[in-house]
Amino acid sequence: EYFDLALQINAQAYWSRIGKSWVYALTDAWEQAWAELERSVPPGTEWQAIKEASYARLLSYRGDRERVIEHKQASITAFRSLGNRYAEAWILATLGEIQLTMGDEATALANLEQAARLRPDAAVLMFLGRGYAQQGAFAQAERTADRLAALCESELTKVNRANLHHLRGQIALYRGSHREAADELAMSLSYADFLETRMALGSVFFELGRYTEARELLTYVAEHQWACFFDEFPEYGPLALYRLGLACEAEGTVAQAVEYYDQFLRLWQDGGAGRPEVKDARQRLEALASI
């Protein structure tokens, strides 16, 4: 209703159309969600870049990584043509994150490194360091953490410190040091409440067998899917549902695990059909049905 009021005041308020598309997506009204983005954007290339990025968010919520990449690349091209290095770098960083999950390591790291050259702030450096750690390039990951630590000394903000501890936690995680990772990620949350840190710490607690704590963190993410859209990580919401299913199954609460797997599959059964999480959730549902 408020987005509609905003559009009555200014029909060119395209951000309100984006907001409406998120509302429709979160209520499974996909025809209306796409229709809002399809409406004409205000004049100017930047709005076209924002429109492409908005398509990527909706597709990310459905687990469709291939099409997400297509629209993110179009958004990058548009922002680059405007000379908007800040926006270009952010989309490059989030693109690299997706490419890492798809196994395209070389391209992903190249995009993350380019993003860090354009915008060497705490968030992008965290993405880059995590990318190195994920590939086992721990020396490069540590050097990136050192760059981030130096940034914290010159710009001592809570957000910067949160990113530093998040990165250190990710490095520890990929090294297999789950308790150290938990400590660093918890420290990160003490500085700033990042959804991605909640996701990471929830997964670490699961690996440590601390299922109650894992469910608490993952439930928060699943219940704040609007925030996932706002932070440009819409797929966290569905992934939190999948991981909640794993945690409930591990605890023996089968009915609740089945409910979470069902919710997850309703979101990703089409766009994310080829993803390993979807295959695993289906197999687990079949196994639970036979109990």
Short mmCIF file of C-alpha atoms in Angstrom, two decimals, residues 119-250:
data_model
loop_
_atom_site.label_atom_id
_atom_site.label_comp_id
_atom_site.label_asym_id
_atom_site.label_seq_id
_atom_site.Cartn_x
_atom_site.Cartn_y
_atom_site.Cartn_z
CA ARG A 119 36.26 -0.52 -4.64
CA PRO A 120 38.70 -1.73 -1.95
CA ASP A 121 36.25 -1.34 0.92
CA ALA A 122 35.65 -3.79 3.76
CA ALA A 123 32.76 -5.69 2.17
CA VAL A 124 34.49 -6.29 -1.17
CA LEU A 125 37.78 -7.25 0.52
CA MET A 126 35.84 -9.75 2.63
CA PHE A 127 34.35 -11.29 -0.52
CA LEU A 128 37.79 -11.49 -2.14
CA GLY A 129 39.48 -13.05 0.90
CA ARG A 130 36.67 -15.57 1.27
CA GLY A 131 37.03 -16.48 -2.40
CA TYR A 132 40.72 -17.17 -1.93
CA ALA A 133 40.03 -19.27 1.18
CA GLN A 134 37.35 -21.26 -0.60
CA GLN A 135 39.91 -22.21 -3.25
CA GLY A 136 42.54 -23.13 -0.64
CA ALA A 137 44.70 -20.08 -1.46
CA PHE A 138 45.20 -19.33 2.22
CA ALA A 139 48.30 -17.15 1.83
CA GLN A 140 46.34 -14.79 -0.44
CA ALA A 141 43.35 -14.95 1.89
CA GLU A 142 45.53 -13.97 4.85
CA ARG A 143 47.09 -11.10 2.90
CA THR A 144 43.59 -9.86 2.08
CA ALA A 145 42.68 -10.10 5.77
CA ASP A 146 45.78 -8.03 6.54
CA ARG A 147 44.59 -5.38 4.04
CA LEU A 148 41.23 -5.37 5.76
CA ALA A 149 42.88 -5.09 9.19
CA ALA A 150 44.86 -2.08 7.95
CA LEU A 151 41.63 -0.53 6.69
CA CYS A 152 40.14 -1.03 10.17
CA GLU A 153 43.04 0.92 11.66
CA SER A 154 42.47 3.89 9.36
CA GLU A 155 38.65 3.64 9.39
CA LEU A 156 37.72 2.17 12.76
CA THR A 157 34.03 1.42 12.27
CA LYS A 158 31.90 -1.43 13.55
CA VAL A 159 31.04 -2.50 10.01
CA ASN A 160 34.71 -2.74 9.04
CA ARG A 161 35.53 -4.79 12.14
CA ALA A 162 32.53 -7.05 11.48
CA ASN A 163 33.81 -7.74 7.96
CA LEU A 164 37.32 -8.45 9.27
CA HIS A 165 36.13 -11.03 11.80
CA HIS A 166 33.76 -12.53 9.24
CA LEU A 167 36.67 -13.02 6.85
CA ARG A 168 38.87 -14.52 9.56
CA GLY A 169 36.03 -16.85 10.44
CA GLN A 170 35.68 -17.95 6.82
CA ILE A 171 39.42 -18.58 6.53
CA ALA A 172 39.28 -20.73 9.67
CA LEU A 173 36.23 -22.56 8.33
CA TYR A 174 37.85 -23.50 5.04
CA ARG A 175 40.91 -24.65 6.96
CA GLY A 176 38.65 -26.98 8.93
CA SER A 177 38.96 -25.11 12.24
CA HIS A 178 35.24 -24.98 13.09
CA ARG A 179 35.61 -23.78 16.69
CA GLU A 180 37.88 -20.94 15.66
CA ALA A 181 35.46 -20.10 12.87
CA ALA A 182 32.57 -20.00 15.36
CA ASP A 183 34.48 -17.65 17.64
CA GLU A 184 35.39 -15.26 14.83
CA LEU A 185 31.90 -15.26 13.32
CA ALA A 186 30.33 -14.64 16.73
CA MET A 187 32.73 -11.73 17.17
CA SER A 188 31.64 -10.40 13.78
CA LEU A 189 27.99 -10.47 14.88
CA SER A 190 28.89 -8.51 18.02
CA TYR A 191 29.89 -5.61 15.75
CA ALA A 192 27.21 -5.80 13.04
CA ASP A 193 24.24 -8.06 12.41
CA PHE A 194 25.01 -9.35 8.91
CA LEU A 195 22.64 -11.97 7.49
CA GLU A 196 25.54 -13.68 5.76
CA THR A 197 27.31 -14.01 9.11
CA ARG A 198 24.21 -15.56 10.65
CA MET A 199 24.11 -18.02 7.74
CA ALA A 200 27.78 -18.89 8.09
CA LEU A 201 27.66 -19.26 11.87
CA GLY A 202 24.49 -21.35 11.66
CA SER A 203 26.25 -23.73 9.27
CA VAL A 204 29.31 -23.91 11.54
CA PHE A 205 27.13 -24.70 14.57
CA PHE A 206 25.48 -27.47 12.53
CA GLU A 207 28.88 -28.99 11.74
CA LEU A 208 29.73 -28.80 15.46
CA GLY A 209 26.49 -30.59 16.37
CA ARG A 210 25.12 -27.48 18.10
CA TYR A 211 21.76 -27.86 16.38
CA THR A 212 19.65 -25.63 18.63
CA GLU A 213 21.99 -22.70 18.08
CA ALA A 214 22.13 -23.46 14.36
CA ARG A 215 18.35 -23.44 14.10
CA GLU A 216 18.09 -20.15 15.98
CA LEU A 217 20.39 -18.38 13.52
CA LEU A 218 18.92 -19.98 10.41
CA THR A 219 15.34 -19.35 11.53
CA TYR A 220 16.15 -15.66 11.80
CA VAL A 221 17.35 -15.62 8.18
CA ALA A 222 14.35 -17.61 6.95
CA GLU A 223 11.99 -15.19 8.71
CA HIS A 224 13.73 -12.07 7.34
CA GLN A 225 13.69 -12.80 3.63
CA TRP A 226 12.92 -9.16 2.81
CA ALA A 227 16.26 -8.28 4.39
CA CYS A 228 17.91 -10.93 2.20
CA PHE A 229 16.53 -9.12 -0.85
CA PHE A 230 17.64 -5.75 0.51
CA ASP A 231 21.19 -6.99 1.16
CA GLU A 232 21.27 -8.47 -2.38
CA PHE A 233 21.44 -12.09 -1.23
CA PRO A 234 17.87 -13.32 -1.85
CA GLU A 235 18.95 -16.96 -2.09
CA TYR A 236 19.86 -16.94 1.62
CA GLY A 237 16.18 -17.27 2.53
CA PRO A 238 15.58 -20.51 0.62
CA LEU A 239 18.99 -21.89 1.60
CA ALA A 240 18.18 -21.21 5.25
CA LEU A 241 15.05 -23.36 4.85
CA TYR A 242 17.13 -26.19 3.39
CA ARG A 243 19.68 -25.99 6.20
CA LEU A 244 16.92 -25.85 8.79
CA GLY A 245 15.68 -29.11 7.32
CA LEU A 246 19.12 -30.62 7.81
CA ALA A 247 19.27 -29.42 11.43
CA CYS A 248 15.80 -30.72 12.27
CA GLU A 249 16.55 -34.05 10.63
CA ALA A 250 19.76 -34.35 12.64
#
